[in-house]
mmCIF file of C-alpha atoms in Angstrom:
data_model
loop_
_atom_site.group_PDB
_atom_site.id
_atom_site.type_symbol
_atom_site.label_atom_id
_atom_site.label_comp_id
_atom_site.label_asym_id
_atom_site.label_seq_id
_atom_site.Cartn_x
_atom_site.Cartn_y
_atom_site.Cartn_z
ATOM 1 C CA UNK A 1 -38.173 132.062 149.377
ATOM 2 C CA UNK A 2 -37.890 132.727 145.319
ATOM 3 C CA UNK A 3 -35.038 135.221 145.924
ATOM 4 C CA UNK A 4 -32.952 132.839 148.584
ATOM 5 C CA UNK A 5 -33.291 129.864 145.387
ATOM 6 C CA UNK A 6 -31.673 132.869 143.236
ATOM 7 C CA UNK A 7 -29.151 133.390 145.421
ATOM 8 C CA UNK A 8 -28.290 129.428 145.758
ATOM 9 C CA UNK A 9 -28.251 129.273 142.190
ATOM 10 C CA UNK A 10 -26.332 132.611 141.520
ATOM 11 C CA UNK A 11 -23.451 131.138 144.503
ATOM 12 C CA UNK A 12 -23.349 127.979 142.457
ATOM 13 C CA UNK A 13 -22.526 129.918 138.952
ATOM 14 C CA UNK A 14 -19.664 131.758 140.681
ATOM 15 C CA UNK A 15 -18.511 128.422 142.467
ATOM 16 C CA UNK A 16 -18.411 126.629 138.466
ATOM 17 C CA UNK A 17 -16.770 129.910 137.098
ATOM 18 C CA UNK A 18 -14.161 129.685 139.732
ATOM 19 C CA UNK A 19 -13.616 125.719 138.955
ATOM 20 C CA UNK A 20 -13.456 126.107 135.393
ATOM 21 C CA UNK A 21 -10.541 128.874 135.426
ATOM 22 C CA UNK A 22 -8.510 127.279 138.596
ATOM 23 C CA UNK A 23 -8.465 124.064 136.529
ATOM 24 C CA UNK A 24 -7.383 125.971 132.830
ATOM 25 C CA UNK A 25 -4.746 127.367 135.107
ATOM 26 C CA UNK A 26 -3.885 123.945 136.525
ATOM 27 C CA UNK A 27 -3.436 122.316 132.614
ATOM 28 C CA UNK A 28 -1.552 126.078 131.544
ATOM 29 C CA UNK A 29 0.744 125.213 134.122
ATOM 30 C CA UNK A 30 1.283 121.798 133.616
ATOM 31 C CA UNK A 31 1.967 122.465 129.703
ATOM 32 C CA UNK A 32 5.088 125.039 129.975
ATOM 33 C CA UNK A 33 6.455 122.840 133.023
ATOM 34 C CA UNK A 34 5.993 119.671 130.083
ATOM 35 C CA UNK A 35 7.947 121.860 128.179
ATOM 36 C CA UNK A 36 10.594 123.299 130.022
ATOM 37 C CA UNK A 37 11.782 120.348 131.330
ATOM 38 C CA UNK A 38 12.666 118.947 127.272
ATOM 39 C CA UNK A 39 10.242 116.336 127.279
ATOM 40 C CA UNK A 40 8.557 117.534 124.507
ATOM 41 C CA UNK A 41 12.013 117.792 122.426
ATOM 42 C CA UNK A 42 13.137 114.325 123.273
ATOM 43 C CA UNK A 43 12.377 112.117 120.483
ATOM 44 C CA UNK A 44 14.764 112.709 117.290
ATOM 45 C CA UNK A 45 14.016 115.465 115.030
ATOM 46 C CA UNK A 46 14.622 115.433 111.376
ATOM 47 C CA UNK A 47 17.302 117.328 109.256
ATOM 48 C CA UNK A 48 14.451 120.281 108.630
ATOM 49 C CA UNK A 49 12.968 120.645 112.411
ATOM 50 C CA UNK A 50 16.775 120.207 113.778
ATOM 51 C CA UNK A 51 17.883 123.046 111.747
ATOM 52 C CA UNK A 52 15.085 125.046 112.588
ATOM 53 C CA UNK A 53 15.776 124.324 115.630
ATOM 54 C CA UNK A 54 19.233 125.045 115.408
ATOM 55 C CA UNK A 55 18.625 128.571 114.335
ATOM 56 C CA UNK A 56 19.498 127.854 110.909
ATOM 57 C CA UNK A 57 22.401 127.585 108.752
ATOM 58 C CA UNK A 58 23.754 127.944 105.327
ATOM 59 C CA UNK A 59 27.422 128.089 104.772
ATOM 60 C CA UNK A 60 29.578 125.583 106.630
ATOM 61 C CA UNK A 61 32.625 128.221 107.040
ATOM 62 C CA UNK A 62 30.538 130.477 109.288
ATOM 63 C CA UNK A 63 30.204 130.227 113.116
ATOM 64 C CA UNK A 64 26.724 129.834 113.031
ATOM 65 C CA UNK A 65 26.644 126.605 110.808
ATOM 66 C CA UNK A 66 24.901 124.661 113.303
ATOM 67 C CA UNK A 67 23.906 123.389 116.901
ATOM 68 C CA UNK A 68 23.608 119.620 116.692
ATOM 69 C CA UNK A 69 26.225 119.563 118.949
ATOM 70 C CA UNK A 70 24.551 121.697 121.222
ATOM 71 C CA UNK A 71 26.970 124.390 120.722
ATOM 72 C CA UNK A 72 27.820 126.504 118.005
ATOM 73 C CA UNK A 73 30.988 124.837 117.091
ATOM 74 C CA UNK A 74 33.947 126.662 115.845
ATOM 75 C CA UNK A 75 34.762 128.164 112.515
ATOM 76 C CA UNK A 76 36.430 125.089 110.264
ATOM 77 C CA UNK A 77 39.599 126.904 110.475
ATOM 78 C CA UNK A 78 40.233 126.175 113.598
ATOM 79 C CA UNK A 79 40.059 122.521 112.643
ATOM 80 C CA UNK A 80 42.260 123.026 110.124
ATOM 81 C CA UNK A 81 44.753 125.047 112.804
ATOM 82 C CA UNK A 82 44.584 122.473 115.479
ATOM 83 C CA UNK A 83 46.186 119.898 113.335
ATOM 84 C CA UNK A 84 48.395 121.398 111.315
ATOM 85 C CA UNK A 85 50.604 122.976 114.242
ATOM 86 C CA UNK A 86 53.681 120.717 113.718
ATOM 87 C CA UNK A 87 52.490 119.294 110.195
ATOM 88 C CA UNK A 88 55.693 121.909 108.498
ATOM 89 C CA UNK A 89 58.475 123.724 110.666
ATOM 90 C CA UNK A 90 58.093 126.893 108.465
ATOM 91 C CA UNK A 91 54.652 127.074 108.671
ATOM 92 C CA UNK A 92 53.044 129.776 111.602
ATOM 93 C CA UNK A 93 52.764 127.916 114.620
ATOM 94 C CA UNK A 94 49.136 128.022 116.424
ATOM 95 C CA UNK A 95 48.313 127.361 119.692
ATOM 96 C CA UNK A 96 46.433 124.605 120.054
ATOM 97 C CA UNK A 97 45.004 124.614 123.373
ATOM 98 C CA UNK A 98 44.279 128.370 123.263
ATOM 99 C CA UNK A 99 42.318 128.097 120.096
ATOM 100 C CA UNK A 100 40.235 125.071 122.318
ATOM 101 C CA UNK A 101 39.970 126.956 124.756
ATOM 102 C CA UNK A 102 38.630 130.151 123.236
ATOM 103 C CA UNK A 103 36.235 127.443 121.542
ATOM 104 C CA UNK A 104 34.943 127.129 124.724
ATOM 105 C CA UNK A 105 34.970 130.218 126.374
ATOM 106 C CA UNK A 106 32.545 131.254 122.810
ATOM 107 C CA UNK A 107 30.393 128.303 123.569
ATOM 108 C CA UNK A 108 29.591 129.451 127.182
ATOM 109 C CA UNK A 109 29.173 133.384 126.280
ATOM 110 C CA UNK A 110 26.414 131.784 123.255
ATOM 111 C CA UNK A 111 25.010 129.292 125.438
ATOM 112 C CA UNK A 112 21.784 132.287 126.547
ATOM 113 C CA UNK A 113 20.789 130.717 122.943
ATOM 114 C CA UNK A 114 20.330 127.252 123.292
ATOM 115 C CA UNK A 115 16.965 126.341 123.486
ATOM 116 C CA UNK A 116 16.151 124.656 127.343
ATOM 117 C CA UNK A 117 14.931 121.689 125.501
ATOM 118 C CA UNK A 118 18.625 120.852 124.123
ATOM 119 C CA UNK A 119 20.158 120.343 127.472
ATOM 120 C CA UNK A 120 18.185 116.938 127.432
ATOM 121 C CA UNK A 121 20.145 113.656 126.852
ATOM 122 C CA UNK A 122 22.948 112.488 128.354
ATOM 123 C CA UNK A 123 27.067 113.226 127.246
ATOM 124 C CA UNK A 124 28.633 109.915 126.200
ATOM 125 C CA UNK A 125 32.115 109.035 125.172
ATOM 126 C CA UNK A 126 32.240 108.638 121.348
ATOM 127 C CA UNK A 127 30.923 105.183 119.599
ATOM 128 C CA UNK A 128 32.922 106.084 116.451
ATOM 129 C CA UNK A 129 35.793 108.109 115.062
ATOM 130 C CA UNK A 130 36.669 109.717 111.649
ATOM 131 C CA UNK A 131 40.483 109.029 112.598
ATOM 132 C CA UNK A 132 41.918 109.859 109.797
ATOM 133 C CA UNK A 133 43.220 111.527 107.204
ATOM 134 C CA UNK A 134 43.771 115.154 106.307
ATOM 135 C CA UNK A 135 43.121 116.466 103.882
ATOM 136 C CA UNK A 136 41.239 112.762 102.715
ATOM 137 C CA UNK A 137 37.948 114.383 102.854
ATOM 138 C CA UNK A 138 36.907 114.378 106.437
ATOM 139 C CA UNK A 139 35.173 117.644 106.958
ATOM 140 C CA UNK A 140 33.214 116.762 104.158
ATOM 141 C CA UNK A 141 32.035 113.315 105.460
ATOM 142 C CA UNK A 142 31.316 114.721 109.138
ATOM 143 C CA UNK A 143 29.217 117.564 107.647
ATOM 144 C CA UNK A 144 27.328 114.732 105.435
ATOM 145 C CA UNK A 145 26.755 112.344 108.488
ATOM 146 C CA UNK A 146 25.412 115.018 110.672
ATOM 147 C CA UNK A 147 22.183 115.393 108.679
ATOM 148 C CA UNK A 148 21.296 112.062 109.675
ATOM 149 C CA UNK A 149 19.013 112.212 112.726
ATOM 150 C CA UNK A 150 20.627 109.859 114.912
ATOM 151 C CA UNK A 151 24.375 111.504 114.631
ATOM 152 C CA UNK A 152 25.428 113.842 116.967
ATOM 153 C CA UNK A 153 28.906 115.171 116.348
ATOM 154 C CA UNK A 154 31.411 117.664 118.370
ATOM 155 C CA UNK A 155 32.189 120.431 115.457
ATOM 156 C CA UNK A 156 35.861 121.120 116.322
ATOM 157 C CA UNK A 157 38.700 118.787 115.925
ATOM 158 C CA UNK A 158 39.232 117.927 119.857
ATOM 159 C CA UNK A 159 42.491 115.985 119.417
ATOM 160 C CA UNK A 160 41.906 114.299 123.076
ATOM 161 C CA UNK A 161 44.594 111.101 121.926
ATOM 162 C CA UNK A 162 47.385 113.157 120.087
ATOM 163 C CA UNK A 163 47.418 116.187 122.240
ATOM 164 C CA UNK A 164 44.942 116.637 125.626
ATOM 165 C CA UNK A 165 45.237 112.682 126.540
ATOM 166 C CA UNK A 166 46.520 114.146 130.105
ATOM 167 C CA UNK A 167 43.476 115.866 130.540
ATOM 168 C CA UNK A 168 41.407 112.506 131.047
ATOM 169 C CA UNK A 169 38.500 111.296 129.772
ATOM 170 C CA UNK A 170 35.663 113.468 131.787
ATOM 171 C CA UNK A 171 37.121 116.267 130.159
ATOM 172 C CA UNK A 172 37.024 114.080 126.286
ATOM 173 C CA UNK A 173 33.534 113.309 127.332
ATOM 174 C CA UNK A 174 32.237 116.738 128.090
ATOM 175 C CA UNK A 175 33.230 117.919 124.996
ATOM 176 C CA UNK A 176 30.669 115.744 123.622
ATOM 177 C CA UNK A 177 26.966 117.081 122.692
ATOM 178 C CA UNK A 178 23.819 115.277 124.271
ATOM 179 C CA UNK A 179 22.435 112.438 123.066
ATOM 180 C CA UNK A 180 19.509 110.197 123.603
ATOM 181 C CA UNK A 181 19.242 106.364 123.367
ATOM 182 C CA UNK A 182 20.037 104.872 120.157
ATOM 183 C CA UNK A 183 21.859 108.285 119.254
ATOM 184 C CA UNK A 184 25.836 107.796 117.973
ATOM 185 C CA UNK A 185 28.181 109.854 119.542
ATOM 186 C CA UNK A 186 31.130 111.076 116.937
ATOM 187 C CA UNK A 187 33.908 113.273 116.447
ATOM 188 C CA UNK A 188 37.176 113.532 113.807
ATOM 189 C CA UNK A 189 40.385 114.330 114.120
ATOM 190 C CA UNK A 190 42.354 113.080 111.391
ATOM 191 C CA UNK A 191 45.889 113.347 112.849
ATOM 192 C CA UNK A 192 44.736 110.329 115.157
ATOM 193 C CA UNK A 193 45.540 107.762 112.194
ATOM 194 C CA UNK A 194 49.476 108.518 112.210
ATOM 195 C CA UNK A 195 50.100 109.169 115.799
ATOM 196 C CA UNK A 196 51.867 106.499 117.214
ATOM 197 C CA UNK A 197 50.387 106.441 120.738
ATOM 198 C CA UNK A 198 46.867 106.918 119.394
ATOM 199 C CA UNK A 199 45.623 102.919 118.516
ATOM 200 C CA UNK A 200 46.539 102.056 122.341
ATOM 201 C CA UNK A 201 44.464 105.307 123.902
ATOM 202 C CA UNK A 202 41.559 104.581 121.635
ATOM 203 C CA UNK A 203 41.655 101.421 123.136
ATOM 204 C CA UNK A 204 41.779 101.806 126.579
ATOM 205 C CA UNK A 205 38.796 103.882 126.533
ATOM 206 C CA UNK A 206 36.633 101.316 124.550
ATOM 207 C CA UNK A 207 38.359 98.221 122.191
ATOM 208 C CA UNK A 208 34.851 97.937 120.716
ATOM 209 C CA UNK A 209 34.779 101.665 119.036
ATOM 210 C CA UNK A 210 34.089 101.890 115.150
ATOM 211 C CA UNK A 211 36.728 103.361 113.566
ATOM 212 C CA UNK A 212 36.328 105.617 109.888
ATOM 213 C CA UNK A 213 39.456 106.147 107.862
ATOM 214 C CA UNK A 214 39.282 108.289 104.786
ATOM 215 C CA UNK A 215 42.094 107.480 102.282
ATOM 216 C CA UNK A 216 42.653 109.703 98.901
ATOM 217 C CA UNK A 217 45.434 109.098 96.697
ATOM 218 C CA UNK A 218 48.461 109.873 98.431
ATOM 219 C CA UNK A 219 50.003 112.159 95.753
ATOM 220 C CA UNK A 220 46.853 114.001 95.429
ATOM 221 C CA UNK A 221 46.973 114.467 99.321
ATOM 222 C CA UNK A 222 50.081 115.409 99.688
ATOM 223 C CA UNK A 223 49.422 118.457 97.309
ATOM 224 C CA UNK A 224 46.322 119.292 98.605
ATOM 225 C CA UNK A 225 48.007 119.219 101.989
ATOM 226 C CA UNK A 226 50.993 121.903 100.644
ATOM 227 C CA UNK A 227 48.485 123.509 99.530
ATOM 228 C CA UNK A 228 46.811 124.366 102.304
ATOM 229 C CA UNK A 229 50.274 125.557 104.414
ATOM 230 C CA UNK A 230 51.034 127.677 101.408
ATOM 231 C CA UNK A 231 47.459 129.808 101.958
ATOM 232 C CA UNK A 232 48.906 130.400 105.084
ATOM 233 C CA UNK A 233 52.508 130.435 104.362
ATOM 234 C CA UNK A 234 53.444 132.302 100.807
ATOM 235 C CA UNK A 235 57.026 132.126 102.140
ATOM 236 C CA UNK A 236 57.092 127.994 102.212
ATOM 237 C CA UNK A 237 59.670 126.360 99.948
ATOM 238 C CA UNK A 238 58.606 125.135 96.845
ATOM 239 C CA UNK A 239 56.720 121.747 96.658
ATOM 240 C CA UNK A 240 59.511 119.646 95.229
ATOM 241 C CA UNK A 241 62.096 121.073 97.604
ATOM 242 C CA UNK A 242 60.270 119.898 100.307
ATOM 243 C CA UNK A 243 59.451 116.423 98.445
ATOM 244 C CA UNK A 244 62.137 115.340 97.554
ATOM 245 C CA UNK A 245 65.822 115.110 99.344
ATOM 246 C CA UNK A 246 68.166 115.828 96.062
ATOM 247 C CA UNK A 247 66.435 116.821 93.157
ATOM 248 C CA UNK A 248 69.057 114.895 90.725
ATOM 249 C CA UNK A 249 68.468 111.699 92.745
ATOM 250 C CA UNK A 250 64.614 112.074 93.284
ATOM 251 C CA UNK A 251 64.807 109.979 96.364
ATOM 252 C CA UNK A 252 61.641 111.206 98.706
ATOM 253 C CA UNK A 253 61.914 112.420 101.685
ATOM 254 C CA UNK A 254 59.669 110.807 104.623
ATOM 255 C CA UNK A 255 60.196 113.024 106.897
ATOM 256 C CA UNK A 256 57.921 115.854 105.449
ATOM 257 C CA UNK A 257 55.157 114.672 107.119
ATOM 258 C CA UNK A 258 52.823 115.666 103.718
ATOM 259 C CA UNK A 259 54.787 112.560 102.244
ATOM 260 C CA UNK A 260 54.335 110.775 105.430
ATOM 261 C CA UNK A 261 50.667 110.852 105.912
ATOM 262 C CA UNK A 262 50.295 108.766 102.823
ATOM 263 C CA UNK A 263 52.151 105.709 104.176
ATOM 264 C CA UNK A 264 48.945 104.385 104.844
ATOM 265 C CA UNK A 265 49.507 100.853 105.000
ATOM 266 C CA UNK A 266 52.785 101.842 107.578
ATOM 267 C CA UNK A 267 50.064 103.702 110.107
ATOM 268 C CA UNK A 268 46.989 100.990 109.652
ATOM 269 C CA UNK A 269 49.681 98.308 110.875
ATOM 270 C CA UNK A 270 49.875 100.251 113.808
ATOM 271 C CA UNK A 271 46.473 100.209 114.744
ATOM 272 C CA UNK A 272 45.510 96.652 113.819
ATOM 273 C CA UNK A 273 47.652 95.653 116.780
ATOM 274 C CA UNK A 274 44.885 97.096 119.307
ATOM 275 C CA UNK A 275 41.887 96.622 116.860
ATOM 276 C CA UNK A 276 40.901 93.714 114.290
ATOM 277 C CA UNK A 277 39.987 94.737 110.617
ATOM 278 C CA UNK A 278 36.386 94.448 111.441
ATOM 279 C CA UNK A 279 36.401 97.406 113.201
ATOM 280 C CA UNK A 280 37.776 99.700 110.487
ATOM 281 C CA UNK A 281 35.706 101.605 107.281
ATOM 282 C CA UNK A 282 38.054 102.612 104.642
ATOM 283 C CA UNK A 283 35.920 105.275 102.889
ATOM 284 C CA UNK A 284 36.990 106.150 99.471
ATOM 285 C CA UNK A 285 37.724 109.710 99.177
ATOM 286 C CA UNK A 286 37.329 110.098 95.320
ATOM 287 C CA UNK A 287 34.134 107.734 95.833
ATOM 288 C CA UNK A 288 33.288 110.922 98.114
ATOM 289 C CA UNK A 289 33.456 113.571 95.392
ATOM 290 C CA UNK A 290 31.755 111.271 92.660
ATOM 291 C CA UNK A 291 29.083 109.332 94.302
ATOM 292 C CA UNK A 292 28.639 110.250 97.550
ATOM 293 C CA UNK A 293 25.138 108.605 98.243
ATOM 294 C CA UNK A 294 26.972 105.775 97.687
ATOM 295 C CA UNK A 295 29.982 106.507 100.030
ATOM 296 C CA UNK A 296 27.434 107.594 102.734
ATOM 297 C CA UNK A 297 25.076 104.442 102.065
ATOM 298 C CA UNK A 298 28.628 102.136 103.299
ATOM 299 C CA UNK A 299 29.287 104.516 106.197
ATOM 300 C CA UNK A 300 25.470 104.122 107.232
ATOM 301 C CA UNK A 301 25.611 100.628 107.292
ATOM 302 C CA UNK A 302 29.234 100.803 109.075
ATOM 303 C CA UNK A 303 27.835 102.688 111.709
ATOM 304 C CA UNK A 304 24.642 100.463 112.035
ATOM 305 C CA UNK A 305 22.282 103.254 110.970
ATOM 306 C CA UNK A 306 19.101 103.244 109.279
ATOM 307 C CA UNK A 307 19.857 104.687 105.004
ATOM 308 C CA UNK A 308 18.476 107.954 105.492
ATOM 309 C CA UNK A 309 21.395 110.028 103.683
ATOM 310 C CA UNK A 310 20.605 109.377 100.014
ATOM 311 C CA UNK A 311 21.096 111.004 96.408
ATOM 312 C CA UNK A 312 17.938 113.299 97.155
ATOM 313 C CA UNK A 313 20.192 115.332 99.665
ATOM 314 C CA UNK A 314 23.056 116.134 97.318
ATOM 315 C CA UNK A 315 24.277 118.097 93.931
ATOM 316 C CA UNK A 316 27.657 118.400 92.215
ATOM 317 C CA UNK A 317 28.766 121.904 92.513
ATOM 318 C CA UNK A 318 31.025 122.266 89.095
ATOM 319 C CA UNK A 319 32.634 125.584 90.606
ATOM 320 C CA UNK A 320 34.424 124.126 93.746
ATOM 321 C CA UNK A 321 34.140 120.199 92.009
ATOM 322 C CA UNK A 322 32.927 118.672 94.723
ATOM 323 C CA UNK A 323 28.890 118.089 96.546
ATOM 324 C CA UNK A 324 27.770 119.897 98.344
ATOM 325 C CA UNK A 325 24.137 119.388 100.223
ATOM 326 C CA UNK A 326 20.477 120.633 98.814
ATOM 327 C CA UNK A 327 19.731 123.421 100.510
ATOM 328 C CA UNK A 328 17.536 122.820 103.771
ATOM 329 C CA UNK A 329 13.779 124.030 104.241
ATOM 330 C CA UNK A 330 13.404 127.772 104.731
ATOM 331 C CA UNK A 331 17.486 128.164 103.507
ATOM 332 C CA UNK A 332 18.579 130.878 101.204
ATOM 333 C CA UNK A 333 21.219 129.027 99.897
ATOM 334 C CA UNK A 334 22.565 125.331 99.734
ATOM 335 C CA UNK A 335 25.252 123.965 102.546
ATOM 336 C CA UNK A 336 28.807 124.122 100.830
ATOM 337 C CA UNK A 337 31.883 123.596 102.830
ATOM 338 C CA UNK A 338 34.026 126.998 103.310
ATOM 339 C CA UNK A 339 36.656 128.639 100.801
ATOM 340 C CA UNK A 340 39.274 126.325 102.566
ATOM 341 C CA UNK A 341 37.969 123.632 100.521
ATOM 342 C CA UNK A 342 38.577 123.256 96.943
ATOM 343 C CA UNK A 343 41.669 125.408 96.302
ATOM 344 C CA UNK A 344 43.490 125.469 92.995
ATOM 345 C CA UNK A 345 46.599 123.454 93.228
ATOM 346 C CA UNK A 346 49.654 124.885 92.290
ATOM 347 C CA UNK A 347 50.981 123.663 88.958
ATOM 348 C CA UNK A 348 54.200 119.923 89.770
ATOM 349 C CA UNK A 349 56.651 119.297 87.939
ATOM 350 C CA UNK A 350 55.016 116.411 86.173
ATOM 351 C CA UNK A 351 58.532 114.620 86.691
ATOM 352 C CA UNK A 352 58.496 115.345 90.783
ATOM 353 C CA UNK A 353 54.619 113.852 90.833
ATOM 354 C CA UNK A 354 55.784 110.672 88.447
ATOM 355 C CA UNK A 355 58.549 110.325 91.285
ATOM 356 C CA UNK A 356 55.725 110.279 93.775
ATOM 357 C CA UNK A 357 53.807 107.610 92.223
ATOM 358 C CA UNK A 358 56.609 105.636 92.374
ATOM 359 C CA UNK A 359 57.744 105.562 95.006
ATOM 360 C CA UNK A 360 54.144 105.149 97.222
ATOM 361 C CA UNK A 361 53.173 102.097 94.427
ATOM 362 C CA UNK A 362 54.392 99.676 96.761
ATOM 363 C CA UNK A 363 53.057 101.005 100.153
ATOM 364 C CA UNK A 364 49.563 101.243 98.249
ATOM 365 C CA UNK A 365 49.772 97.623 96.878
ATOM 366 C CA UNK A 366 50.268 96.836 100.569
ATOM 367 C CA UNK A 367 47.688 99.004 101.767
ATOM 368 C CA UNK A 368 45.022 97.495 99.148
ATOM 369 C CA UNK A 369 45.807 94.117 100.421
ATOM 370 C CA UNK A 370 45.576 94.838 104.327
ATOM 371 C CA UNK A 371 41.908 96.712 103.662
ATOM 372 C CA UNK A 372 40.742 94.382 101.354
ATOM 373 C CA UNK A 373 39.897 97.320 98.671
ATOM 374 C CA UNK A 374 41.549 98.433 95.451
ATOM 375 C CA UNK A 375 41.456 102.051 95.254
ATOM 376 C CA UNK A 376 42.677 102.427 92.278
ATOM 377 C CA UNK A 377 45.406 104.832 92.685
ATOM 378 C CA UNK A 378 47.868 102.773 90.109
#
């Protein structure tokens, strides 16, 4: 009679052992399926988490820079390459679409390395666009916007309205990284601004997107422009042969497109016919280089954001003379852009540059009048 109670009691024990593990394994379970499926990644993450998240990154001219876009996105030269294929007739000529496509191709054969948890959110057509212009100081500004938590930006310049329009907009859209709600969806191409058929595309995918147009002194631009072709072209013609039609009679030539980029008031009259003022942000590239809290602070607002990029996330570096961002938690170094940015300019003719500043005087008066800003390029 004792023993038979032992035995109850002993039956019981096992039966509560059993329980106690069938029910650990029940909340085990439940965890890594919580996890698996992204729920526990979906709210924002902040600049620190995200790049730990990322798999970390320090120097803006390597491949690895960063994954906010849910793939690593391509080395900045290809940004550079994409848009400057018909920018000078000398110049090597690269294949746009290839380079896209090998983008893409990389992005697949790296995709083993994107965390589960990133493939939640949905792929929206962009709210805004950096639309313009090169060499103004748009890789910068992306690079400074994607910090912000609620940014998500494609890394390479897709050129969907100047180049792949035929391709239609599924394909534009799944070039786009995942977002959640209250998330901005961005990208930059800066050839957008002075392409003719580009205001009317925009439009017809949404008449209410925000539109960001950095604007540097056109003279300055057009040099830094040359500049860049020259790295890649030591055969080009000199700057003032290209500049300028007959060197006795200065008149400019406005067919190089480096001198035609800077027409800005000419390109923004284009767009105002499919877009009202309100929709614009001229962003000051100088303003960039010398305050660019303050810069960012505009483009925040623009954008409707909350103020999150602020003076505690940049320093001046004097070597390349322009910010670059404090380095990021667990980082070796600080995030410059590449060795494409910052060049030496090659020493104008002070009389070819005087020329220059003549001759765009009246196109900036114009263009200071249409923005409502004074840049201060006079």
């Amino acid at each position: 009679m004792g023993c038979g109670g032992c035995r109850v009691r002993f039956n019981f024990g096992k039966v509560l052992s059993k329980a106690s593990v069938f029910f650990t394994m029940v909340l085990i379970f439940t965890y890594f399926f919580y996890c698996l499926t992204g729920l526990c990644d979906s709210a924002p993450r902040t600049l620190y988490s995200q790049k730990a998240a990322d798999g970390g990154y320090d120097n803006l001219d390597e491949r690895s820079q960063v994954l906010v876009d849910l793939r690593p996105p391509p080395p900045l030269h290809l940004g550079a390459q994409l848009h400057n294929r018909t920018a000078y007739p000398d110049a090597p000529q690269v294949d746009a679409e290839e380079q896209l496509q090998q983008y893409e191709q990389g992005s697949e054969k790296e995709a083993n390395i994107i965390p589960v948890s990133n493939t939640y959110g949905t792929k929206r057509l962009p709210n805004a666009i950096i639309i313009g212009v090169k060499k103004g100081g748009t890789r910068a500004l992306l690079e400074f916007l994607r910090i912000h938590p609620d940014v998500r930006a494609f890394g390479a310049e897709p050129h969907f309205f100047d180049r792949f329009y035929d391709r239609g907009l599924e394909w534009y859209r799944n070039l786009m990284p995942r977002t959640l709600d209250g998330q901005i969806t961005m990208e930059k191409t800066p050839s957008y601004f002075v392409t003719k058929e580009a205001p009317s595309r925009v439009c017809t995918m949404n008449c209410q997107t925000k539109l960001i147009v950095v604007v540097r002194d056109p003279v300055t631009r057009a040099v830094s422009d040359y500049t860049q072709t020259l790295t890649k072209n030591p055969g080009l013609p000199s700057f003032q042969s290209l500049a300028l039609k007959n060197s006795s009679t200065g008149l400019v030539d406005t067919t190089w497109s480096a001198v035609r980029i800077g027409l800005y008031a000419k390109h923004l009259e284009n767009w105002l016919k499919y877009f009202p003022l309100s929709h614009f942000l001229f962003v000051s590239g100088e303003r960039l280089v010398s305050d660019p809290a303050g810069e960012m602070g505009r483009v925040q607002d623009f954008l409707g954001l909350k103020r999150v990029i602020s003076e505690k996330h940049f320093y001046f570096n004097q070597t390349k003379g322009f910010p670059c961002l404090k380095k990021p938690e667990g980082s070796s170094r600080p995030r410059c852009l590449g060795k494409s940015k910052g060049r030496p300019h090659p020493q104008i003719p002070s009389e070819v540059l005087q020329r220059l500043r003549d001759f765009y005087r009246p196109f900036n008066q114009r263009f200071y009048q249409m923005s409502g800003q004074d840049f201060g390029w006079d």
